[in-house]
mmCIF file of C-alpha atoms in Angstrom:
data_model
loop_
_atom_site.group_PDB
_atom_site.id
_atom_site.type_symbol
_atom_site.label_atom_id
_atom_site.label_comp_id
_atom_site.label_asym_id
_atom_site.label_seq_id
_atom_site.Cartn_x
_atom_site.Cartn_y
_atom_site.Cartn_z
ATOM 1 C CA UNK A 1 -13.388 7.421 -1.734
ATOM 2 C CA UNK A 2 -15.995 8.657 0.730
ATOM 3 C CA UNK A 3 -17.252 7.287 4.020
ATOM 4 C CA UNK A 4 -20.327 7.992 6.122
ATOM 5 C CA UNK A 5 -20.870 6.870 9.720
ATOM 6 C CA UNK A 6 -23.487 4.278 10.657
ATOM 7 C CA UNK A 7 -24.721 5.008 14.184
ATOM 8 C CA UNK A 8 -26.366 2.997 16.917
ATOM 9 C CA UNK A 9 -29.490 4.068 18.817
ATOM 10 C CA UNK A 10 -27.397 6.311 21.091
ATOM 11 C CA UNK A 11 -26.054 8.171 18.021
ATOM 12 C CA UNK A 12 -22.561 6.754 18.492
ATOM 13 C CA UNK A 13 -20.636 5.398 15.476
ATOM 14 C CA UNK A 14 -21.156 1.646 15.071
ATOM 15 C CA UNK A 15 -19.346 1.533 11.725
ATOM 16 C CA UNK A 16 -18.948 3.264 8.374
ATOM 17 C CA UNK A 17 -20.267 2.879 4.835
ATOM 18 C CA UNK A 18 -17.669 3.285 2.071
ATOM 19 C CA UNK A 19 -18.516 4.833 -1.286
ATOM 20 C CA UNK A 20 -16.605 5.018 -4.548
ATOM 21 C CA UNK A 21 -16.162 8.502 -6.045
ATOM 22 C CA UNK A 22 -14.879 9.343 -9.527
ATOM 23 C CA UNK A 23 -12.905 12.370 -8.396
ATOM 24 C CA UNK A 24 -12.045 14.522 -5.419
ATOM 25 C CA UNK A 25 -14.794 16.992 -6.370
ATOM 26 C CA UNK A 26 -17.524 14.400 -6.940
ATOM 27 C CA UNK A 27 -20.374 14.445 -4.432
ATOM 28 C CA UNK A 28 -21.911 11.250 -5.786
ATOM 29 C CA UNK A 29 -20.679 8.253 -7.732
ATOM 30 C CA UNK A 30 -20.944 8.067 -11.521
ATOM 31 C CA UNK A 31 -20.652 4.318 -11.840
ATOM 32 C CA UNK A 32 -20.858 2.819 -15.306
ATOM 33 C CA UNK A 33 -19.319 -0.471 -14.213
ATOM 34 C CA UNK A 34 -20.162 -1.526 -10.620
ATOM 35 C CA UNK A 35 -17.659 -4.374 -10.834
ATOM 36 C CA UNK A 36 -14.865 -1.890 -11.558
ATOM 37 C CA UNK A 37 -16.009 0.373 -8.731
ATOM 38 C CA UNK A 38 -15.908 -2.560 -6.319
ATOM 39 C CA UNK A 39 -12.496 -3.585 -7.656
ATOM 40 C CA UNK A 40 -11.260 -0.056 -6.911
ATOM 41 C CA UNK A 41 -12.578 -0.425 -3.377
ATOM 42 C CA UNK A 42 -10.780 -3.729 -2.980
ATOM 43 C CA UNK A 43 -7.511 -2.557 -4.526
ATOM 44 C CA UNK A 44 -7.169 0.829 -2.850
ATOM 45 C CA UNK A 45 -10.324 2.268 -1.342
ATOM 46 C CA UNK A 46 -10.435 0.217 1.825
ATOM 47 C CA UNK A 47 -6.778 0.946 2.638
ATOM 48 C CA UNK A 48 -7.384 4.660 2.069
ATOM 49 C CA UNK A 49 -10.718 5.141 3.810
ATOM 50 C CA UNK A 50 -10.258 2.890 6.845
ATOM 51 C CA UNK A 51 -7.341 5.014 8.113
ATOM 52 C CA UNK A 52 -8.297 6.686 11.359
ATOM 53 C CA UNK A 53 -11.274 4.364 11.965
ATOM 54 C CA UNK A 54 -11.411 2.616 15.309
ATOM 55 C CA UNK A 55 -10.421 -1.013 14.530
ATOM 56 C CA UNK A 56 -13.450 -2.226 16.500
ATOM 57 C CA UNK A 57 -15.835 -0.499 14.068
ATOM 58 C CA UNK A 58 -17.345 -2.248 11.059
ATOM 59 C CA UNK A 59 -16.968 -1.151 7.446
ATOM 60 C CA UNK A 60 -19.882 -1.715 5.027
ATOM 61 C CA UNK A 61 -19.352 -1.615 1.275
ATOM 62 C CA UNK A 62 -21.607 -2.302 -1.685
ATOM 63 C CA UNK A 63 -20.756 -5.409 -3.696
ATOM 64 C CA UNK A 64 -22.509 -6.585 -6.897
ATOM 65 C CA UNK A 65 -23.483 -10.243 -6.770
ATOM 66 C CA UNK A 66 -21.192 -10.970 -9.706
ATOM 67 C CA UNK A 67 -18.246 -10.032 -7.481
ATOM 68 C CA UNK A 68 -19.575 -12.200 -4.666
ATOM 69 C CA UNK A 69 -19.729 -15.173 -6.985
ATOM 70 C CA UNK A 70 -16.090 -14.539 -7.946
ATOM 71 C CA UNK A 71 -15.140 -14.569 -4.231
ATOM 72 C CA UNK A 72 -13.422 -11.182 -4.574
ATOM 73 C CA UNK A 73 -14.981 -10.004 -1.312
ATOM 74 C CA UNK A 74 -12.699 -12.396 0.529
ATOM 75 C CA UNK A 75 -9.808 -9.997 -0.079
ATOM 76 C CA UNK A 76 -11.185 -8.083 2.934
ATOM 77 C CA UNK A 77 -10.831 -9.100 6.596
ATOM 78 C CA UNK A 78 -14.163 -10.639 7.724
ATOM 79 C CA UNK A 79 -13.851 -9.217 11.220
ATOM 80 C CA UNK A 80 -13.906 -5.671 9.788
ATOM 81 C CA UNK A 81 -15.865 -5.695 6.518
ATOM 82 C CA UNK A 82 -19.556 -6.340 5.865
ATOM 83 C CA UNK A 83 -20.471 -6.731 2.177
ATOM 84 C CA UNK A 84 -23.756 -5.071 1.202
ATOM 85 C CA UNK A 85 -25.232 -7.088 -1.666
ATOM 86 C CA UNK A 86 -26.404 -5.053 -4.645
ATOM 87 C CA UNK A 87 -28.149 -5.721 -7.973
ATOM 88 C CA UNK A 88 -29.835 -8.804 -6.640
ATOM 89 C CA UNK A 89 -31.954 -9.581 -9.682
ATOM 90 C CA UNK A 90 -33.768 -12.917 -9.852
ATOM 91 C CA UNK A 91 -33.087 -15.354 -7.013
ATOM 92 C CA UNK A 92 -31.072 -18.417 -7.971
ATOM 93 C CA UNK A 93 -29.230 -21.232 -6.254
ATOM 94 C CA UNK A 94 -25.765 -20.056 -7.361
ATOM 95 C CA UNK A 95 -26.199 -16.649 -5.750
ATOM 96 C CA UNK A 96 -27.495 -17.992 -2.459
ATOM 97 C CA UNK A 97 -24.718 -20.607 -2.361
ATOM 98 C CA UNK A 98 -22.083 -17.881 -2.892
ATOM 99 C CA UNK A 99 -23.520 -15.820 -0.037
ATOM 100 C CA UNK A 100 -23.626 -18.877 2.218
ATOM 101 C CA UNK A 101 -19.932 -19.445 1.480
ATOM 102 C CA UNK A 102 -19.266 -15.866 2.628
ATOM 103 C CA UNK A 103 -21.114 -16.591 5.835
ATOM 104 C CA UNK A 104 -19.057 -19.752 6.393
ATOM 105 C CA UNK A 105 -15.897 -17.671 5.885
ATOM 106 C CA UNK A 106 -16.947 -15.485 8.807
ATOM 107 C CA UNK A 107 -18.558 -12.516 7.034
ATOM 108 C CA UNK A 108 -21.727 -10.777 8.127
ATOM 109 C CA UNK A 109 -23.881 -9.828 5.133
ATOM 110 C CA UNK A 110 -26.114 -6.794 4.563
ATOM 111 C CA UNK A 111 -28.978 -6.549 2.048
ATOM 112 C CA UNK A 112 -31.219 -3.705 0.927
ATOM 113 C CA UNK A 113 -34.922 -3.895 0.120
ATOM 114 C CA UNK A 114 -36.288 -5.074 -2.213
ATOM 115 C CA UNK A 115 -34.655 -8.443 -1.581
ATOM 116 C CA UNK A 116 -35.808 -12.033 -2.048
ATOM 117 C CA UNK A 117 -36.699 -14.308 0.833
ATOM 118 C CA UNK A 118 -33.764 -16.737 0.604
ATOM 119 C CA UNK A 119 -31.283 -13.907 1.222
ATOM 120 C CA UNK A 120 -33.365 -12.181 3.878
ATOM 121 C CA UNK A 121 -33.295 -15.422 5.829
ATOM 122 C CA UNK A 122 -29.474 -15.358 6.101
ATOM 123 C CA UNK A 123 -28.799 -11.608 6.111
ATOM 124 C CA UNK A 124 -27.271 -10.093 9.255
ATOM 125 C CA UNK A 125 -28.360 -6.524 8.406
ATOM 126 C CA UNK A 126 -31.467 -5.455 6.467
ATOM 127 C CA UNK A 127 -31.381 -1.903 5.110
ATOM 128 C CA UNK A 128 -34.507 0.220 4.549
ATOM 129 C CA UNK A 129 -34.493 3.596 2.829
ATOM 130 C CA UNK A 130 -36.943 5.593 4.973
ATOM 131 C CA UNK A 131 -36.715 8.951 3.170
ATOM 132 C CA UNK A 132 -40.077 10.098 1.818
ATOM 133 C CA UNK A 133 -42.084 7.329 3.498
ATOM 134 C CA UNK A 134 -44.808 7.766 6.111
ATOM 135 C CA UNK A 135 -44.456 6.174 9.530
ATOM 136 C CA UNK A 136 -47.347 3.816 8.818
ATOM 137 C CA UNK A 137 -45.659 2.549 5.635
ATOM 138 C CA UNK A 138 -42.353 1.976 7.415
ATOM 139 C CA UNK A 139 -44.103 0.296 10.358
ATOM 140 C CA UNK A 140 -45.810 -2.133 7.981
ATOM 141 C CA UNK A 141 -42.476 -3.064 6.402
ATOM 142 C CA UNK A 142 -40.868 -3.510 9.805
ATOM 143 C CA UNK A 143 -43.699 -5.857 10.794
ATOM 144 C CA UNK A 144 -43.139 -7.994 7.683
ATOM 145 C CA UNK A 145 -39.397 -8.144 8.348
ATOM 146 C CA UNK A 146 -39.761 -9.149 11.994
ATOM 147 C CA UNK A 147 -39.688 -12.838 11.046
ATOM 148 C CA UNK A 148 -36.142 -12.487 9.724
ATOM 149 C CA UNK A 149 -33.088 -12.541 12.046
ATOM 150 C CA UNK A 150 -31.254 -9.533 10.589
ATOM 151 C CA UNK A 151 -30.847 -6.211 12.409
ATOM 152 C CA UNK A 152 -32.667 -3.274 10.787
ATOM 153 C CA UNK A 153 -30.710 -0.282 9.468
ATOM 154 C CA UNK A 154 -32.583 2.940 8.648
ATOM 155 C CA UNK A 155 -31.034 4.627 5.615
ATOM 156 C CA UNK A 156 -31.258 8.353 4.744
ATOM 157 C CA UNK A 157 -32.101 9.618 8.197
ATOM 158 C CA UNK A 158 -32.168 13.363 7.589
ATOM 159 C CA UNK A 159 -33.285 14.923 10.887
ATOM 160 C CA UNK A 160 -34.070 14.352 14.559
ATOM 161 C CA UNK A 161 -37.773 13.441 14.041
ATOM 162 C CA UNK A 162 -36.843 10.767 11.483
ATOM 163 C CA UNK A 163 -34.241 9.343 13.845
ATOM 164 C CA UNK A 164 -36.703 9.227 16.760
ATOM 165 C CA UNK A 165 -39.389 7.668 14.568
ATOM 166 C CA UNK A 166 -37.055 4.957 13.225
ATOM 167 C CA UNK A 167 -35.759 4.162 16.685
ATOM 168 C CA UNK A 168 -39.291 3.821 18.030
ATOM 169 C CA UNK A 169 -40.127 1.311 15.284
ATOM 170 C CA UNK A 170 -37.297 -1.002 16.264
ATOM 171 C CA UNK A 171 -34.400 0.023 14.021
ATOM 172 C CA UNK A 172 -31.030 -0.613 15.679
ATOM 173 C CA UNK A 173 -28.701 1.093 13.177
ATOM 174 C CA UNK A 174 -28.990 4.464 11.429
ATOM 175 C CA UNK A 175 -27.278 6.207 8.536
ATOM 176 C CA UNK A 176 -27.897 9.613 6.984
ATOM 177 C CA UNK A 177 -26.966 13.281 6.766
ATOM 178 C CA UNK A 178 -28.497 13.876 10.224
ATOM 179 C CA UNK A 179 -25.368 12.289 11.675
ATOM 180 C CA UNK A 180 -22.841 13.311 9.012
ATOM 181 C CA UNK A 181 -22.588 13.778 5.273
ATOM 182 C CA UNK A 182 -20.172 11.460 3.437
ATOM 183 C CA UNK A 183 -16.589 12.602 3.969
ATOM 184 C CA UNK A 184 -14.299 12.463 0.939
ATOM 185 C CA UNK A 185 -10.868 10.859 1.156
ATOM 186 C CA UNK A 186 -9.020 11.830 -2.024
ATOM 187 C CA UNK A 187 -6.001 9.754 -2.924
ATOM 188 C CA UNK A 188 -3.881 8.625 -5.823
ATOM 189 C CA UNK A 189 -2.050 5.394 -6.357
ATOM 190 C CA UNK A 190 1.045 4.466 -8.271
ATOM 191 C CA UNK A 191 -0.098 2.446 -11.284
ATOM 192 C CA UNK A 192 1.174 -1.103 -11.687
ATOM 193 C CA UNK A 193 3.129 -0.062 -14.783
ATOM 194 C CA UNK A 194 4.747 2.884 -12.998
ATOM 195 C CA UNK A 195 5.509 0.759 -9.943
ATOM 196 C CA UNK A 196 7.232 -1.836 -12.128
ATOM 197 C CA UNK A 197 9.343 0.881 -13.750
ATOM 198 C CA UNK A 198 10.331 2.306 -10.368
ATOM 199 C CA UNK A 199 11.307 -1.130 -9.083
ATOM 200 C CA UNK A 200 13.421 -1.717 -12.186
ATOM 201 C CA UNK A 201 15.185 1.606 -11.603
ATOM 202 C CA UNK A 202 15.773 0.712 -7.973
ATOM 203 C CA UNK A 203 17.311 -2.625 -8.947
ATOM 204 C CA UNK A 204 19.480 -0.985 -11.588
ATOM 205 C CA UNK A 205 20.848 1.460 -9.018
ATOM 206 C CA UNK A 206 22.502 -1.340 -7.044
ATOM 207 C CA UNK A 207 26.272 -1.603 -7.337
ATOM 208 C CA UNK A 208 26.274 -5.355 -7.905
ATOM 209 C CA UNK A 209 23.633 -5.515 -10.626
ATOM 210 C CA UNK A 210 24.613 -8.157 -13.193
ATOM 211 C CA UNK A 211 25.190 -7.385 -16.845
ATOM 212 C CA UNK A 212 23.358 -10.576 -17.759
ATOM 213 C CA UNK A 213 20.268 -9.280 -15.964
ATOM 214 C CA UNK A 214 20.534 -6.014 -17.865
ATOM 215 C CA UNK A 215 20.765 -7.922 -21.131
ATOM 216 C CA UNK A 216 17.674 -9.981 -20.288
ATOM 217 C CA UNK A 217 15.748 -6.829 -19.365
ATOM 218 C CA UNK A 218 16.512 -5.185 -22.684
ATOM 219 C CA UNK A 219 16.114 -8.274 -24.873
ATOM 220 C CA UNK A 220 12.693 -9.090 -23.429
ATOM 221 C CA UNK A 221 11.303 -5.695 -24.398
ATOM 222 C CA UNK A 222 11.117 -4.947 -28.157
ATOM 223 C CA UNK A 223 10.659 -1.236 -27.527
ATOM 224 C CA UNK A 224 13.717 -1.038 -25.265
ATOM 225 C CA UNK A 225 15.786 -3.071 -27.739
ATOM 226 C CA UNK A 226 14.895 -0.788 -30.614
ATOM 227 C CA UNK A 227 15.580 2.367 -28.640
ATOM 228 C CA UNK A 228 18.911 1.055 -27.362
ATOM 229 C CA UNK A 229 20.113 0.289 -30.881
ATOM 230 C CA UNK A 230 18.903 3.710 -31.969
ATOM 231 C CA UNK A 231 20.842 5.273 -29.106
ATOM 232 C CA UNK A 232 24.041 3.352 -29.888
ATOM 233 C CA UNK A 233 23.808 4.146 -33.604
ATOM 234 C CA UNK A 234 23.386 7.861 -32.959
ATOM 235 C CA UNK A 235 26.047 10.308 -34.085
ATOM 236 C CA UNK A 236 27.103 10.746 -30.457
ATOM 237 C CA UNK A 237 29.098 7.513 -30.668
ATOM 238 C CA UNK A 238 30.633 8.127 -34.117
ATOM 239 C CA UNK A 239 30.770 4.412 -34.899
ATOM 240 C CA UNK A 240 32.303 3.195 -38.192
ATOM 241 C CA UNK A 241 29.713 0.407 -38.399
ATOM 242 C CA UNK A 242 26.122 0.074 -37.289
ATOM 243 C CA UNK A 243 25.365 -2.153 -34.302
ATOM 244 C CA UNK A 244 23.408 -5.231 -35.340
ATOM 245 C CA UNK A 245 22.523 -6.956 -32.062
ATOM 246 C CA UNK A 246 21.653 -6.279 -28.445
ATOM 247 C CA UNK A 247 24.732 -8.197 -27.307
ATOM 248 C CA UNK A 248 26.941 -5.936 -29.405
ATOM 249 C CA UNK A 249 25.274 -2.886 -27.910
ATOM 250 C CA UNK A 250 25.759 -4.146 -24.359
ATOM 251 C CA UNK A 251 29.415 -4.996 -24.991
ATOM 252 C CA UNK A 252 30.061 -1.578 -26.475
ATOM 253 C CA UNK A 253 28.270 0.405 -23.803
ATOM 254 C CA UNK A 254 29.315 -1.651 -20.818
ATOM 255 C CA UNK A 255 27.430 -2.165 -17.570
ATOM 256 C CA UNK A 256 27.730 1.353 -16.232
ATOM 257 C CA UNK A 257 26.477 3.284 -19.235
ATOM 258 C CA UNK A 258 23.808 0.745 -20.134
ATOM 259 C CA UNK A 259 22.497 0.894 -16.584
ATOM 260 C CA UNK A 260 22.366 4.684 -16.695
ATOM 261 C CA UNK A 261 20.501 4.583 -19.979
ATOM 262 C CA UNK A 262 17.982 2.024 -18.741
ATOM 263 C CA UNK A 263 17.302 3.984 -15.547
ATOM 264 C CA UNK A 264 16.689 7.204 -17.430
ATOM 265 C CA UNK A 265 14.525 5.645 -20.138
ATOM 266 C CA UNK A 266 12.467 3.753 -17.548
ATOM 267 C CA UNK A 267 11.766 7.010 -15.738
ATOM 268 C CA UNK A 268 10.690 8.713 -18.950
ATOM 269 C CA UNK A 269 8.304 5.800 -19.606
ATOM 270 C CA UNK A 270 6.215 6.482 -16.504
ATOM 271 C CA UNK A 271 2.608 6.653 -17.677
ATOM 272 C CA UNK A 272 1.391 9.905 -16.162
ATOM 273 C CA UNK A 273 -0.352 13.082 -17.245
ATOM 274 C CA UNK A 274 1.189 15.167 -14.473
ATOM 275 C CA UNK A 275 4.616 15.718 -16.002
ATOM 276 C CA UNK A 276 6.137 17.374 -19.027
ATOM 277 C CA UNK A 277 9.291 16.533 -20.967
ATOM 278 C CA UNK A 278 11.055 19.280 -19.026
ATOM 279 C CA UNK A 279 10.463 17.400 -15.771
ATOM 280 C CA UNK A 280 11.913 14.203 -17.226
ATOM 281 C CA UNK A 281 14.894 16.128 -18.548
ATOM 282 C CA UNK A 282 15.564 17.716 -15.149
ATOM 283 C CA UNK A 283 15.349 14.359 -13.365
ATOM 284 C CA UNK A 284 17.803 12.685 -15.737
ATOM 285 C CA UNK A 285 20.124 15.681 -15.683
ATOM 286 C CA UNK A 286 20.208 15.746 -11.879
ATOM 287 C CA UNK A 287 20.955 12.032 -11.712
ATOM 288 C CA UNK A 288 24.000 12.308 -13.963
ATOM 289 C CA UNK A 289 25.165 15.541 -12.319
ATOM 290 C CA UNK A 290 25.172 14.081 -8.796
ATOM 291 C CA UNK A 291 26.856 10.911 -10.016
ATOM 292 C CA UNK A 292 29.647 12.908 -11.648
ATOM 293 C CA UNK A 293 30.108 14.966 -8.501
ATOM 294 C CA UNK A 294 30.362 11.793 -6.412
ATOM 295 C CA UNK A 295 33.052 10.459 -8.757
ATOM 296 C CA UNK A 296 35.029 13.696 -8.413
ATOM 297 C CA UNK A 297 34.757 14.013 -4.628
ATOM 298 C CA UNK A 298 37.693 12.840 -2.490
ATOM 299 C CA UNK A 299 35.261 11.373 0.061
ATOM 300 C CA UNK A 300 31.732 11.134 -1.376
ATOM 301 C CA UNK A 301 29.036 10.985 1.324
ATOM 302 C CA UNK A 302 27.150 8.207 -0.486
ATOM 303 C CA UNK A 303 27.832 5.701 -3.244
ATOM 304 C CA UNK A 304 27.631 7.327 -6.637
ATOM 305 C CA UNK A 305 24.763 4.994 -7.551
ATOM 306 C CA UNK A 306 22.796 6.267 -4.555
ATOM 307 C CA UNK A 307 23.581 9.870 -5.458
ATOM 308 C CA UNK A 308 22.343 9.178 -8.978
ATOM 309 C CA UNK A 309 19.107 7.643 -7.713
ATOM 310 C CA UNK A 310 18.457 10.653 -5.467
ATOM 311 C CA UNK A 311 18.748 12.941 -8.471
ATOM 312 C CA UNK A 312 16.678 10.680 -10.717
ATOM 313 C CA UNK A 313 13.824 10.437 -8.213
ATOM 314 C CA UNK A 314 14.003 14.061 -7.067
ATOM 315 C CA UNK A 315 10.939 15.006 -9.116
ATOM 316 C CA UNK A 316 8.805 11.925 -8.507
ATOM 317 C CA UNK A 317 6.215 14.095 -6.775
ATOM 318 C CA UNK A 318 5.753 16.087 -9.983
ATOM 319 C CA UNK A 319 5.986 13.065 -12.265
ATOM 320 C CA UNK A 320 3.360 11.093 -10.335
ATOM 321 C CA UNK A 321 1.175 13.922 -9.046
ATOM 322 C CA UNK A 322 1.604 12.908 -5.404
ATOM 323 C CA UNK A 323 3.509 14.127 -2.389
ATOM 324 C CA UNK A 324 6.841 12.473 -1.654
ATOM 325 C CA UNK A 325 5.432 11.166 1.634
ATOM 326 C CA UNK A 326 2.567 9.429 -0.206
ATOM 327 C CA UNK A 327 5.001 7.895 -2.692
ATOM 328 C CA UNK A 328 7.264 6.602 0.061
ATOM 329 C CA UNK A 329 4.293 4.911 1.755
ATOM 330 C CA UNK A 330 3.490 3.032 -1.464
ATOM 331 C CA UNK A 331 7.030 2.474 -2.693
ATOM 332 C CA UNK A 332 9.572 2.044 0.124
ATOM 333 C CA UNK A 333 13.109 3.128 -0.752
ATOM 334 C CA UNK A 334 16.497 2.994 0.920
ATOM 335 C CA UNK A 335 16.465 5.266 3.974
ATOM 336 C CA UNK A 336 19.102 7.610 2.533
ATOM 337 C CA UNK A 337 17.148 8.048 -0.699
ATOM 338 C CA UNK A 338 13.789 8.390 1.064
ATOM 339 C CA UNK A 339 15.199 10.910 3.536
ATOM 340 C CA UNK A 340 16.632 12.991 0.710
ATOM 341 C CA UNK A 341 13.373 12.995 -1.265
ATOM 342 C CA UNK A 342 11.102 13.874 1.659
ATOM 343 C CA UNK A 343 13.567 16.363 3.146
ATOM 344 C CA UNK A 344 13.615 14.487 6.458
ATOM 345 C CA UNK A 345 17.355 13.769 6.206
ATOM 346 C CA UNK A 346 19.251 17.098 5.967
ATOM 347 C CA UNK A 347 22.553 15.369 5.166
ATOM 348 C CA UNK A 348 21.180 13.812 1.965
ATOM 349 C CA UNK A 349 18.447 16.292 0.973
ATOM 350 C CA UNK A 350 21.138 18.990 0.734
ATOM 351 C CA UNK A 351 22.224 17.427 -2.554
ATOM 352 C CA UNK A 352 18.819 18.081 -4.082
ATOM 353 C CA UNK A 353 19.050 21.654 -2.842
ATOM 354 C CA UNK A 354 22.446 21.871 -4.539
ATOM 355 C CA UNK A 355 20.992 20.834 -7.899
ATOM 356 C CA UNK A 356 18.319 23.515 -7.579
ATOM 357 C CA UNK A 357 20.942 26.138 -6.745
ATOM 358 C CA UNK A 358 22.935 25.185 -9.862
ATOM 359 C CA UNK A 359 19.789 25.267 -12.019
ATOM 360 C CA UNK A 360 18.941 28.716 -10.648
ATOM 361 C CA UNK A 361 22.469 30.040 -11.173
ATOM 362 C CA UNK A 362 23.076 30.711 -7.468
ATOM 363 C CA UNK A 363 26.817 30.218 -7.851
ATOM 364 C CA UNK A 364 27.888 31.862 -4.610
ATOM 365 C CA UNK A 365 25.763 29.391 -2.675
ATOM 366 C CA UNK A 366 27.037 26.527 -4.864
ATOM 367 C CA UNK A 367 30.675 27.488 -4.325
ATOM 368 C CA UNK A 368 30.338 27.599 -0.546
ATOM 369 C CA UNK A 369 28.657 24.219 -0.487
ATOM 370 C CA UNK A 370 31.124 22.473 -2.821
ATOM 371 C CA UNK A 371 34.133 23.787 -0.966
ATOM 372 C CA UNK A 372 33.116 21.725 2.061
ATOM 373 C CA UNK A 373 33.381 18.580 -0.094
ATOM 374 C CA UNK A 374 36.692 19.334 -1.809
ATOM 375 C CA UNK A 375 35.186 20.513 -5.100
ATOM 376 C CA UNK A 376 35.351 23.769 -7.011
ATOM 377 C CA UNK A 377 32.980 25.693 -9.251
ATOM 378 C CA UNK A 378 34.825 24.643 -12.403
ATOM 379 C CA UNK A 379 34.287 20.974 -11.618
ATOM 380 C CA UNK A 380 30.611 21.649 -10.931
ATOM 381 C CA UNK A 381 30.174 23.576 -14.180
ATOM 382 C CA UNK A 382 31.862 20.863 -16.269
ATOM 383 C CA UNK A 383 29.826 18.140 -14.583
ATOM 384 C CA UNK A 384 26.612 20.068 -15.097
ATOM 385 C CA UNK A 385 27.314 20.563 -18.818
ATOM 386 C CA UNK A 386 28.156 16.868 -19.244
ATOM 387 C CA UNK A 387 24.932 15.959 -17.453
ATOM 388 C CA UNK A 388 22.973 18.268 -19.740
ATOM 389 C CA UNK A 389 24.406 16.566 -22.848
ATOM 390 C CA UNK A 390 23.683 13.138 -21.386
ATOM 391 C CA UNK A 391 20.070 14.026 -20.597
ATOM 392 C CA UNK A 392 19.563 15.350 -24.131
ATOM 393 C CA UNK A 393 20.893 12.127 -25.654
ATOM 394 C CA UNK A 394 18.727 10.007 -23.387
ATOM 395 C CA UNK A 395 15.507 11.839 -24.228
ATOM 396 C CA UNK A 396 16.278 11.659 -27.943
ATOM 397 C CA UNK A 397 16.715 7.887 -27.665
ATOM 398 C CA UNK A 398 13.460 7.576 -25.708
ATOM 399 C CA UNK A 399 11.334 9.025 -28.514
#
């Protein structure tokens, strides 16, 4: 997203115009579908770009009339947001009625020239692009618009003379590079599919999760059902007979192992281009390793399910291409887990540091750490090897 200030006649910010951008490096929008661009603004752009804006300032955003007619603008707070109507086309009763409904809902409305009379009569702000026009041309337009109630906004004010000229002609609001170029606000969001997977994992990590709920989760997903049966029928289980049903598989595996499998497979299903199979493997390996350590400890600092979740989510920043802080803002987690992932809780984040030390072969550091928790290097090595085998089996079943 990008935003550019709209100033009053004293050059102070009155509000801001929001723009959609295709990427962090884009200096202008490449919009093939204006409806999609507006939907992006509604879903995420406003929340991203309005941060740091004085709550008394207005936010203007471009909205195609098709979106107005669908009432999607009403997702925004009317006291903050002013829709700027775009792609006006031929005037018709439906369009004007939709805009009048916005007005009744408490929204101010902005329009750009050219615009038809029925909308100019109800617009609160009328926008004129003054770049490349002579003062006499602009003055003539201002004279024609004087019969309408809307305030005039001069667009593309590039320098001091243009600002002074527009102000002298009666413009009240001003926008352009003279005040500031659009400022980019790059950001990423967790997709709906990824968010659903993360929530499933979070639910599965609870101690009291019901087997019946696990069974429903698997049975409702053909892909999960197939992969579970494939996992059960693998040589790792050395079964005399093939499993024929999901219920059989659940009975054989039991709640604990089925839950572990579902958590790991759900993580590997995250739809992202930021991660490689190695990152998935490491996440699953860490989860099982920390769980095994918790089981072996005389007095584990956290429930083994929590330890497992810390390991499983320890590479979310890599998997999702975001910082841990950004992820926590979008996807709140238990305070112990969140503190471990962001590093803000030294007592829990030390377990992630332990996994890295084991992975890097820093055994002296590992031994000193484990000794404080009643564990030895042999236990750590066995647990790590078991976790490695588990992660390999999980990834094979996920293919």
